[in-house]
Coordinates of C-alpha atoms in Angstrom, one line a residue:
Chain A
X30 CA 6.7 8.3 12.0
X31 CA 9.5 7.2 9.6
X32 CA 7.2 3.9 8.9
X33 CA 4.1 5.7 8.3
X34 CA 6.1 8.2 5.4
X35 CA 7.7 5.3 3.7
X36 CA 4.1 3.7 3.8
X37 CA 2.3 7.0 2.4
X38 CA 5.2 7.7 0.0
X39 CA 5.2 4.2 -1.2
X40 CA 1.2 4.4 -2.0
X41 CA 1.8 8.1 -3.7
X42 CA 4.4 5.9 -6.0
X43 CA 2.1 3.4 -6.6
X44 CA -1.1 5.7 -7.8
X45 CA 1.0 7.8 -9.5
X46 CA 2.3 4.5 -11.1
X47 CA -1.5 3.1 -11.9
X48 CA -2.3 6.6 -13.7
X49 CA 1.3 6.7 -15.9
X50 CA 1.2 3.3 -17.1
X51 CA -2.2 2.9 -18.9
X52 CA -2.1 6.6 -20.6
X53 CA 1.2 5.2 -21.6
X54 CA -0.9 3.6 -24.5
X55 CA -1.7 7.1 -25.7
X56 CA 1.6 8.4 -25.9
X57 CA 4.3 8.2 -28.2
X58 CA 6.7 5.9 -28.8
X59 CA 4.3 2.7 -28.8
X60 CA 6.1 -0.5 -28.2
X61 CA 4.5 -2.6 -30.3
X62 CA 7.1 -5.9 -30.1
X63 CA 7.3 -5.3 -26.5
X64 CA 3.7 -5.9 -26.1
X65 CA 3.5 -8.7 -28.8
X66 CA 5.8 -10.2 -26.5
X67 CA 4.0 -10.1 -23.1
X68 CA 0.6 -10.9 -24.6
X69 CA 2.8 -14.1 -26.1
X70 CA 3.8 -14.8 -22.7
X71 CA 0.6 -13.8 -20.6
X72 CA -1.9 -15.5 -23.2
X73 CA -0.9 -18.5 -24.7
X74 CA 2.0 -19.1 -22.3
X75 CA -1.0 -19.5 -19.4
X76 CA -3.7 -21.4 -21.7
X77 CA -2.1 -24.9 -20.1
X78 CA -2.2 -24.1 -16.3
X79 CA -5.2 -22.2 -17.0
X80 CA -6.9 -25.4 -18.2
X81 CA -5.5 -27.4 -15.8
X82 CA -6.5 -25.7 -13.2
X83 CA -9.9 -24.5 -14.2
X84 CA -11.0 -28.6 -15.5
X85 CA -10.2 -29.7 -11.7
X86 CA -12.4 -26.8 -10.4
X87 CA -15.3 -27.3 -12.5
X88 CA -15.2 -31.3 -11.7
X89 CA -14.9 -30.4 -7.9
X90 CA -17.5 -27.8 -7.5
X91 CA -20.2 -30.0 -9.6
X92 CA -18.8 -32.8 -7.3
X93 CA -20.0 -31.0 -4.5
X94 CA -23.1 -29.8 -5.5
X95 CA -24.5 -33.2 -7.2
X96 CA -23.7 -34.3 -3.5
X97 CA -25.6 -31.6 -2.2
X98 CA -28.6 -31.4 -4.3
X99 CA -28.9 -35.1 -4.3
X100 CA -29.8 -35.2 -1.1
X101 CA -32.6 -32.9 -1.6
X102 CA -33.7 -34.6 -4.4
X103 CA -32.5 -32.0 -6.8
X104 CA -29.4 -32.7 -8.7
X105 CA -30.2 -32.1 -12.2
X106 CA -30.1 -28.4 -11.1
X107 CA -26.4 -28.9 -11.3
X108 CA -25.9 -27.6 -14.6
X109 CA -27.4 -23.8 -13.7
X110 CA -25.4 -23.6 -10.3
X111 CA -22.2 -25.2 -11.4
X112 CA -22.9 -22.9 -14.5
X113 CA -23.7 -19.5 -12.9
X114 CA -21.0 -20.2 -10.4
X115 CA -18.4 -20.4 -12.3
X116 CA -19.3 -17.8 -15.1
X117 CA -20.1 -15.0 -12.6
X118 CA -17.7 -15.7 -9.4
X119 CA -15.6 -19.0 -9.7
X120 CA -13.9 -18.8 -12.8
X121 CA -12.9 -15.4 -13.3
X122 CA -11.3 -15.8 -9.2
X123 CA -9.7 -18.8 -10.3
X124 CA -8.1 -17.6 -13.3
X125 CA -6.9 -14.2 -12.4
X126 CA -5.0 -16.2 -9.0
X127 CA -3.5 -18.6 -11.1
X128 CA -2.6 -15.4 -13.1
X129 CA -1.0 -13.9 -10.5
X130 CA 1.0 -16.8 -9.3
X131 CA 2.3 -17.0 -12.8
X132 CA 2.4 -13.8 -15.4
X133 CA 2.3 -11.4 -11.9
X134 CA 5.8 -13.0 -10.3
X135 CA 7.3 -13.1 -13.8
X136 CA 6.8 -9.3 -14.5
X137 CA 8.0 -8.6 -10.8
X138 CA 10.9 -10.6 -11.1
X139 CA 11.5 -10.2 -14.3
X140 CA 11.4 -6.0 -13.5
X141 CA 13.2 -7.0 -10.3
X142 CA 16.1 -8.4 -11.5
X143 CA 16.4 -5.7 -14.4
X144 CA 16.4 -3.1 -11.4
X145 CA 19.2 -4.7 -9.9
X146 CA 21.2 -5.5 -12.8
X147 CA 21.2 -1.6 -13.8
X148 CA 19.2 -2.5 -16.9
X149 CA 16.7 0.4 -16.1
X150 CA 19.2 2.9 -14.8
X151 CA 20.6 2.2 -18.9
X152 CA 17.1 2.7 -20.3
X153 CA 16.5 6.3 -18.2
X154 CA 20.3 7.2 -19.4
X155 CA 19.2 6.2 -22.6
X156 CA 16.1 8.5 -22.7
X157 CA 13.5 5.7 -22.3
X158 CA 11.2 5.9 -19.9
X159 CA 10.9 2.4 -17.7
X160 CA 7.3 2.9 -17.5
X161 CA 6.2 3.0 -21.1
X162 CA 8.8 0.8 -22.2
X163 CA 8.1 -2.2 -19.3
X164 CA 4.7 -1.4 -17.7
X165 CA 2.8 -0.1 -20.3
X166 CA 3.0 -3.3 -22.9
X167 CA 2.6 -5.6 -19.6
X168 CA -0.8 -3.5 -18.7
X169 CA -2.4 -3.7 -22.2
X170 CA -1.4 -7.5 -22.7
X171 CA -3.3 -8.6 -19.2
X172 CA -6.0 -6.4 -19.7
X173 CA -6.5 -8.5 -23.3
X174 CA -5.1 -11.8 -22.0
X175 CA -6.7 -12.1 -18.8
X176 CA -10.3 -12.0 -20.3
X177 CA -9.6 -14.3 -22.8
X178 CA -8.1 -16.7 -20.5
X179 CA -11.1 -16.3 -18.3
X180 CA -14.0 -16.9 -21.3
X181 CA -11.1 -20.5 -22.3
X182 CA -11.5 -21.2 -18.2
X183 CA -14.9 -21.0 -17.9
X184 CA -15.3 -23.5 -20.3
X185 CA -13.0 -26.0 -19.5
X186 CA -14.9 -25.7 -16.2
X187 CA -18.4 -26.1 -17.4
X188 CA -16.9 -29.2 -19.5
X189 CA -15.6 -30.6 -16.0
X190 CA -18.8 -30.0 -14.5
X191 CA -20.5 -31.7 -17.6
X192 CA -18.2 -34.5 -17.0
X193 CA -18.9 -35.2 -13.7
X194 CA -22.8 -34.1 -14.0
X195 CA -22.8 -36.8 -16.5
X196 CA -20.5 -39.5 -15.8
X197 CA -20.4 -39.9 -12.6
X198 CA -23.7 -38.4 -11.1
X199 CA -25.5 -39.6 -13.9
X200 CA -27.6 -36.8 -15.5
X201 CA -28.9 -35.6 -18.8
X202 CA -26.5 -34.3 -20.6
X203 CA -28.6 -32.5 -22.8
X204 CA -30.6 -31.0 -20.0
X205 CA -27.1 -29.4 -18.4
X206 CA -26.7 -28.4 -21.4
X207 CA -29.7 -26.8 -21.6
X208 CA -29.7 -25.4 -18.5
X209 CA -26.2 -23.6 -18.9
X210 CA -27.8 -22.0 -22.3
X211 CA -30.0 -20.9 -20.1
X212 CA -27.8 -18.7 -18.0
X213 CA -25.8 -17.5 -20.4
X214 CA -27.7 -13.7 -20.5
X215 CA -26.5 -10.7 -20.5
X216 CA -26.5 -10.2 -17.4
X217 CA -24.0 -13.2 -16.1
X218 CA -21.9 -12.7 -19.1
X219 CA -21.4 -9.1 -18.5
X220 CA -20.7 -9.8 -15.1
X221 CA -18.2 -12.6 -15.5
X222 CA -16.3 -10.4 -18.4
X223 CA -16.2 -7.5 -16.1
X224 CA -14.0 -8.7 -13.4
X225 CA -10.6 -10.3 -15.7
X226 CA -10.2 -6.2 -17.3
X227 CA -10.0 -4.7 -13.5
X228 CA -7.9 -8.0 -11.8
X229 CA -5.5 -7.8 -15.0
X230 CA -4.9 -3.9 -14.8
X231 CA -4.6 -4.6 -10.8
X232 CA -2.4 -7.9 -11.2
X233 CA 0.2 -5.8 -13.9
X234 CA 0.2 -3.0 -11.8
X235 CA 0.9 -4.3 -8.6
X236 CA 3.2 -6.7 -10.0
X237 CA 5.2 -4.1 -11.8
X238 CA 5.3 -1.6 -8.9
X239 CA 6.9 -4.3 -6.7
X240 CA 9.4 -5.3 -8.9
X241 CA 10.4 -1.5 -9.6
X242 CA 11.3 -0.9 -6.3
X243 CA 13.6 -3.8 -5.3
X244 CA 16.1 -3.6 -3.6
X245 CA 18.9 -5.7 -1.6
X246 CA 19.9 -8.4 -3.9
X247 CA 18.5 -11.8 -4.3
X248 CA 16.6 -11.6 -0.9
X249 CA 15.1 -8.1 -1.8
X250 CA 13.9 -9.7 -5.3
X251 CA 12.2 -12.5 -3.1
X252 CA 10.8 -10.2 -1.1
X253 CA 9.8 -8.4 -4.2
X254 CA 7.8 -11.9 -5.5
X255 CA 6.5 -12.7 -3.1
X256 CA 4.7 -9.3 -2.1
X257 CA 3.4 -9.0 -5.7
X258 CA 1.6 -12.4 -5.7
X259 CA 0.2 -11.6 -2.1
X260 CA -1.2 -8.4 -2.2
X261 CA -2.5 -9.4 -6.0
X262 CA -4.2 -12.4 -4.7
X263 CA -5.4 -10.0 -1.8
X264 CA -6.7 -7.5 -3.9
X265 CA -8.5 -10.0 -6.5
X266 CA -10.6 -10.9 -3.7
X267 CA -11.1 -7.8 -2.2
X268 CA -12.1 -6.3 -5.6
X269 CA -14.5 -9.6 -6.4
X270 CA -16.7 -8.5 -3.5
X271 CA -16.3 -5.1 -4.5
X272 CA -17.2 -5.4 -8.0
X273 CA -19.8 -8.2 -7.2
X274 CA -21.7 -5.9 -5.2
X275 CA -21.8 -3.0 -7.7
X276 CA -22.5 -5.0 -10.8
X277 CA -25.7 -6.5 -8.7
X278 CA -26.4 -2.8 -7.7
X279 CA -26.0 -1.7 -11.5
X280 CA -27.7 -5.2 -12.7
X281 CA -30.7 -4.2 -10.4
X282 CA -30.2 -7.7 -9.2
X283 CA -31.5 -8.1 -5.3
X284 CA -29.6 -10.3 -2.7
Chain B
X211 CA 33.1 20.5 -15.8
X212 CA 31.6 18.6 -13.0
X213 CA 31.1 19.7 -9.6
X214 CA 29.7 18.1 -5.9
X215 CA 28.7 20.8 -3.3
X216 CA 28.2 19.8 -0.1
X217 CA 26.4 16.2 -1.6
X218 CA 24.7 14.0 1.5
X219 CA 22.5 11.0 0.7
X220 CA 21.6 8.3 3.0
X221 CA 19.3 5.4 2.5
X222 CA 17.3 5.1 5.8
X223 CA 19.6 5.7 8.9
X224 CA 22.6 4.3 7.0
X225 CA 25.0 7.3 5.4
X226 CA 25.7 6.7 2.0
X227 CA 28.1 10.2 1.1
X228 CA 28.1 13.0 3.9
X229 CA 29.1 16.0 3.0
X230 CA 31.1 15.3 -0.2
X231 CA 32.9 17.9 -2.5
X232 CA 35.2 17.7 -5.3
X233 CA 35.1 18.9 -8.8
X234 CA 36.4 17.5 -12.2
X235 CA 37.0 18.1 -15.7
X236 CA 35.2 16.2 -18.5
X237 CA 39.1 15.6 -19.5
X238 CA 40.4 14.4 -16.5
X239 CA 41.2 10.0 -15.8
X240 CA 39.8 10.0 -12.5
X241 CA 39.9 6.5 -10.1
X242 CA 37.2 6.5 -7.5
X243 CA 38.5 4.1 -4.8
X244 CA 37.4 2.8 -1.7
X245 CA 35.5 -0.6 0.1
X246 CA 32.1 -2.1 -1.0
X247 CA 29.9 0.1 0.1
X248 CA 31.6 3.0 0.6
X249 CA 29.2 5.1 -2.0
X250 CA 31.2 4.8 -5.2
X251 CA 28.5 3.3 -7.7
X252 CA 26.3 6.3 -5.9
X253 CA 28.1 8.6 -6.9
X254 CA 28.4 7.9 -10.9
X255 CA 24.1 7.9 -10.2
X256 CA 24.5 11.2 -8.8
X257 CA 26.2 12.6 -11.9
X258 CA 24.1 10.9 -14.8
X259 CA 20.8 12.5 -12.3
X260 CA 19.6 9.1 -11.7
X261 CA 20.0 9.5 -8.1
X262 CA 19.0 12.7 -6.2
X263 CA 20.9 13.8 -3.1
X264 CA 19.1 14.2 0.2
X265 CA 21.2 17.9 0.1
X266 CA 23.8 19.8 -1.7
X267 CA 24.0 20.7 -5.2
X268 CA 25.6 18.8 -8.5
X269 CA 26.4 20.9 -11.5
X270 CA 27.2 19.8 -14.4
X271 CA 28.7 22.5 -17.0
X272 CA 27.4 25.1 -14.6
X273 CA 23.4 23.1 -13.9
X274 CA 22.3 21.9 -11.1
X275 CA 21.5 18.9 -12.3
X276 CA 19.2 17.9 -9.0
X277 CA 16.5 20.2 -9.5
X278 CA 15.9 19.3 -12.8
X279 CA 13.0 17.0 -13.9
X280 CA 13.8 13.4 -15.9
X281 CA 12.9 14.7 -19.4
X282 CA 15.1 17.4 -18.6
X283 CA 18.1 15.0 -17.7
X284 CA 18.7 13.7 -21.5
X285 CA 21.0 16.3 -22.6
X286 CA 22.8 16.1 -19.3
X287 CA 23.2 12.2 -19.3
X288 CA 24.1 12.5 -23.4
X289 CA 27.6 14.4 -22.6
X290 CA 28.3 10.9 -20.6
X291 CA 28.9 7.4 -21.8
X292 CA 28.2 4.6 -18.8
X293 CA 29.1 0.8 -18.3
X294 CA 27.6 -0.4 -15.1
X295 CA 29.3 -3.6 -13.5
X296 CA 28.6 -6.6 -15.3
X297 CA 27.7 -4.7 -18.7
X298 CA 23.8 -4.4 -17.8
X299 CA 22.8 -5.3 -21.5
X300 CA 19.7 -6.2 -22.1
X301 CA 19.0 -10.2 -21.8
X302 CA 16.4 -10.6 -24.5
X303 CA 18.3 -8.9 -26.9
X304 CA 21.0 -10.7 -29.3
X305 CA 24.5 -8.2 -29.1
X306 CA 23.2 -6.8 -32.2
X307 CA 20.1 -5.8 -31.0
X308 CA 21.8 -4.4 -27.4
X309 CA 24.4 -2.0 -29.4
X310 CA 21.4 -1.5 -31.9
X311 CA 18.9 -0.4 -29.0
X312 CA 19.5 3.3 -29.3
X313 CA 19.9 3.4 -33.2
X314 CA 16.5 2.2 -33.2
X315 CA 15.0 4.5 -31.0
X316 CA 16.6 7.7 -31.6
X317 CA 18.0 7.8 -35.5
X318 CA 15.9 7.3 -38.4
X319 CA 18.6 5.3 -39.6
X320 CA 17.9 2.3 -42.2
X321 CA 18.5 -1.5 -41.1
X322 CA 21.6 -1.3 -43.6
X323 CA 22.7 1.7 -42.0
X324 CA 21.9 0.3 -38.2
X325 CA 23.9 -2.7 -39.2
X326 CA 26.8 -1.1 -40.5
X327 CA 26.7 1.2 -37.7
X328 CA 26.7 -1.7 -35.1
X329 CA 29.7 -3.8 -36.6
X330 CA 31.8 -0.5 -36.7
X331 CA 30.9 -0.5 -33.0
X332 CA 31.4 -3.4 -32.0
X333 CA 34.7 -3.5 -34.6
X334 CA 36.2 -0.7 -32.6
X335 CA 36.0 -2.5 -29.0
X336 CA 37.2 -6.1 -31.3
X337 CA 34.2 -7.5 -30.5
X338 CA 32.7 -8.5 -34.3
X339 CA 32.2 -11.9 -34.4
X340 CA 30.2 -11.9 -31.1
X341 CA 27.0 -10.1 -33.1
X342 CA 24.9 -12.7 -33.4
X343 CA 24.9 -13.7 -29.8
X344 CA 22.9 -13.5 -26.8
X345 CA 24.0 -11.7 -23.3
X346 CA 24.0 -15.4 -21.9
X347 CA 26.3 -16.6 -24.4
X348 CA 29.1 -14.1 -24.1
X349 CA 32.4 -14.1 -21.5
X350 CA 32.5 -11.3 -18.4
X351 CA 34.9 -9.5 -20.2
X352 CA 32.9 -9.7 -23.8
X353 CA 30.2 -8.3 -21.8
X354 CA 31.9 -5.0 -21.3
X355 CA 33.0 -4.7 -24.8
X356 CA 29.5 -4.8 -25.5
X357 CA 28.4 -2.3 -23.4
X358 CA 31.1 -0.2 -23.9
X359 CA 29.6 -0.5 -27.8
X360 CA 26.5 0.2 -26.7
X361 CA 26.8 3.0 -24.7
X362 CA 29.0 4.8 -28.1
X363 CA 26.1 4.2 -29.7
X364 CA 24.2 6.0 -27.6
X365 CA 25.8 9.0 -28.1
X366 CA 29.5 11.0 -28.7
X367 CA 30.2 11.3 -25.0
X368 CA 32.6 13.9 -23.4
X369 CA 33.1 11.1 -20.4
X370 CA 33.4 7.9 -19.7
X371 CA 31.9 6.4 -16.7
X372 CA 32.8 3.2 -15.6
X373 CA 31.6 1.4 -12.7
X374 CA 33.4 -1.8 -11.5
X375 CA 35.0 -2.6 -15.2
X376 CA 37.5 -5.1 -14.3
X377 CA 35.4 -7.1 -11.7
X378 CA 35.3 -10.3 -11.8
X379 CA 37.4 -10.6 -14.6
X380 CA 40.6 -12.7 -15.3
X381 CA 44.1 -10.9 -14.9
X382 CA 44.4 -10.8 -18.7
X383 CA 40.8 -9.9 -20.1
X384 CA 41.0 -7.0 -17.1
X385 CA 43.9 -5.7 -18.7
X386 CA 42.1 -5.6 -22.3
X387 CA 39.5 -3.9 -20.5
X388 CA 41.7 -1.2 -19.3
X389 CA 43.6 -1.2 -22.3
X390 CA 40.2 -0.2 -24.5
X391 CA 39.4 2.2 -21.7
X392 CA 42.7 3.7 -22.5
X393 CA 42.5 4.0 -26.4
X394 CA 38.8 5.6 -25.8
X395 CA 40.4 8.5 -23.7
X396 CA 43.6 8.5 -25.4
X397 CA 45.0 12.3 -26.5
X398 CA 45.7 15.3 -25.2
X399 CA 43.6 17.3 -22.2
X400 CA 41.6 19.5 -22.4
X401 CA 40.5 17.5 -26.4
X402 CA 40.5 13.8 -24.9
X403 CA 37.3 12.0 -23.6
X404 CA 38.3 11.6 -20.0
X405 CA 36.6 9.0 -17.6
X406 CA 35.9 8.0 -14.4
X407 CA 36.3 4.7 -13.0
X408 CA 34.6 3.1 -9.9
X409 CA 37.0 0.5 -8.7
X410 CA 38.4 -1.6 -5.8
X411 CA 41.3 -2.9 -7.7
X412 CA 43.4 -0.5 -7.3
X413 CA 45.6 -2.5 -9.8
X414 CA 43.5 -1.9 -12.1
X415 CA 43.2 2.0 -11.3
X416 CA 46.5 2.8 -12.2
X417 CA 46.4 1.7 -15.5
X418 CA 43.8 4.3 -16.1
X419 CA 43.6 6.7 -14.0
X420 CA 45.6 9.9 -13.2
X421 CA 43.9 11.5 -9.9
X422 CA 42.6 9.2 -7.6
X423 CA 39.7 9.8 -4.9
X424 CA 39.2 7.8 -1.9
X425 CA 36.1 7.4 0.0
X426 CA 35.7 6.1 3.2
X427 CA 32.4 6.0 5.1
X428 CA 30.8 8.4 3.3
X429 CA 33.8 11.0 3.2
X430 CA 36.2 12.2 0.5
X431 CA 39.5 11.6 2.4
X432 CA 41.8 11.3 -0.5
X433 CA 42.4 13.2 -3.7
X434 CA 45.7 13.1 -5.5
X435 CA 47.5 11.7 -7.9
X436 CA 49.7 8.3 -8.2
X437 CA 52.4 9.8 -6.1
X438 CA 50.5 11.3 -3.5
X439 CA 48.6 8.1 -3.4
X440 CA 51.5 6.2 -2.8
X441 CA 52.6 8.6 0.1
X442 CA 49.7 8.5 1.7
X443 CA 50.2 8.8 5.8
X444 CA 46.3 7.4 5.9
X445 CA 46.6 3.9 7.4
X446 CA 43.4 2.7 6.3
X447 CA 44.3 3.9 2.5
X448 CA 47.5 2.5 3.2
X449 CA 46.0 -0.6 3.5
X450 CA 43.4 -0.7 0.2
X451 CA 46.4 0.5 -1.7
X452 CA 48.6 -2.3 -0.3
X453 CA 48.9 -4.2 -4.3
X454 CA 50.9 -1.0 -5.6
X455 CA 53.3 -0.2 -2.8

């Protein structure tokens, strides 16, 4: 009984938490520096890991599929399935994981260790309220960053997959070209922009709520981390499905 | 004046205070004494509202502080000046910007003014020349001088609250510490700025303090001054009081 309060007060702190922090940007004072700051460190502090990570996925998944559709006879198709792969599913997964894994620990242990060194008990003395002043800026730089790291992502991938469409499988490379012009419609695009604004507003949120409730020292900041990278990376791909199959829905797109 | 009622707060199944009462004048050079543990960071929470108790009542200058919502709390929590253990400054801020902090967001001062403000500050706990660094960059003790700055800044308090001020500090910078914490709540009662200080150096206590508290799991079992403190019958506070006898 006990359990299942905590659990149902924790989720009313978290809701209430994912309401206050985004009308934070309508609200007086605006922290301007605070979220030049994050976006600095969300944005151009991810562009390397996100290219890094996002070259390798684009060479692997054309790997696979010239493998594939070479043995039906079909690989210069490569281009338009590596393409809408990656656009619409692939690379805004990718990105917003390695997101997590890097801007979504930072804000929780960043928050974290703020909680436990009595910085945010200062700022409420102080009159400031923790939300606006440390969620609100992190919020409004993933919901920019995330995106743009996602459309720098996609193509870095769509260069891997040239690469190894090219190079190595030996096909046109005018023709992928062509081919991922050719899939580049509203549709794809919309749906592949979608996604980064909802997993950045959940990724901030999720992050910041776990790092304002540590507790218990250097183990309760682990614990803090760690659950904010989890249940991020668990609700990225709970809410890809979810969004996927109301943007085909909305798209009037059949399966 | 501050006063507990009847204050109980646990987290969990573990008692943190059980049934604890006292009251104090915003005058008085209180100690708060007793193990790691015991309750006493909670209870400078209680006061400043950032805490509420599971039952009982807190009033502060005749408020009950606990039913009152958190942009209610700022002209409670402005009649008190806090230094949490460690300082708790803000580690991507220089010293300036730390003392600065509330300057900034509650004056419409100038920079010129903010600045002069800030090395009067930090002048008066003979901290100057550390302006231009980081958190990082500054001594334990230097750390406390800059919160203690900081948290004048903030506001003219009627109290001081200081939690764990000496910890962790050498002999000679602890007795600096306490010596500042003297010359802040130096005069006469009722006039003076009087504080409270969360300690287990009991050392350390004596310099400051005139009535001393004692908690012990969860309970108030001591409240007195020096020389009731030192003729204590209460084994236990015998024992935590064992550097002063």
């Amino acid at each position: 009984m006990k359990r299942l309060r905590f659990i149902l007060s924790s989720l009313q702190d978290f809701y209430k938490l994912s309401l206050k922090a985004p009308l934070g940007i309508f609200r007086r004072p605006f922290y301007f520096k605070d979220t030049l700051e994050q976006m600095d460190y969300a944005g151009p502090g991810s562009v390397f890991i996100i290219i890094l990570v996002s070259l390798f996925i684009g060479m692997a998944l054309s790997l696979q599929i010239s493998a594939e559709l070479a043995a039906l006879g079909l690989k210069m198709y490569t281009g338009k399935i590596v393409g809408v792969a990656i656009i619409r599913e692939i690379g805004p997964v990718a990105v917003a994981l390695t997101f997590a894994g890097r801007v979504g620990s930072g804000m929780a242990s960043e928050i974290g260790s703020m909680i436990l060194g009595h910085q945010v008990d200062i700022l409420r003395v102080f009159g400031v309220d923790p939300v606006k002043k440390l969620v609100t800026p992190r919020v409004i730089s993933s919901i920019l960053m995330l995106p743009a790291l996602t459309i720098i992502g996609d193509a870095v991938s769509l260069i891997g997959g040239y690469y190894i469409a090219v190079f190595v499988s030996h096909q046109s490379a005018s023709f992928y070209w062509t081919q991922i012009k050719d899939i580049l419609d509203f549709e794809n695009i919309f749906s592949g922009l979608t996604k980064p604004f909802l997993f950045g507003y959940t990724i901030s949120i999720i992050s910041c709520y776990f790092g304002l409730t540590t507790y218990g020292g250097s183990r309760g900041l682990r614990r803090s981390t760690t659950m904010a990278v989890v249940v991020s990376t668990v609700m990225i791909i709970v809410f890809d499905f979810l969004i996927t199959k109301i943007l085909l829905f909305v798209l009037g797109m059949r399966v | 004046m501050i006063v507990f009622e009847d204050v109980t707060l646990s987290y969990g199944t573990k008692i943190i205070l059980e049934g604890l009462s006292f009251q104090a004048n915003f005058h008085e050079k209180i100690a708060i004494l007793g193990k790691s543990g015991a309750g006493k960071t909670t209870i400078l929470k209680l006061i400043l509202g950032l805490q509420n108790p599971d039952s009982g009542r807190i009033l502060i200058d005749g408020t009950d502080i606990t039913v009152l919502k958190e942009s209610q709390l700022r002209d409670v929590r402005m009649k008190f000046s806090i230094v949490f253990q460690e300082g708790a400054l803000f580690d991507s801020l220089s010293v300036r910007e730390n003392v600065a902090f509330c300057l900034r967001e509650y004056t419409d001062l100038t920079e010129e003014e903010i600045e002069e403000r800030v090395r009067d500050l930090l002048r008066r706990v003979g901290i100057e020349e550390a302006i231009d660094l980081m958190p990082e960059q500054l001594s334990g003790g230097m750390q406390r001088r800059v919160a203690i700055a900081r948290s004048l800044a903030a506001c003219e308090p009627r109290m001081f609250l200081y939690d764990e001020p000496t910890t962790g500090l050498d002999p000679i910078t602890a007795d600096s510490i306490c010596a500042l914490m003297n010359e802040l709540s130096s005069g006469q009662p009722p006039d003076r700025k009087g504080l409270i200080v969360v300690t287990h150096k009991v050392t350390d206590a004596v310099k400051v303090a005139e009535r001393f508290l004692y908690l012990s799991e969860g309970r108030l079992t001591f409240d007195g001054d020096i020389d009731a403190l030192k003729n204590t019958t209460d084994d236990e506070l015998k024992r935590f009081i064992y550097d002063i006898l």
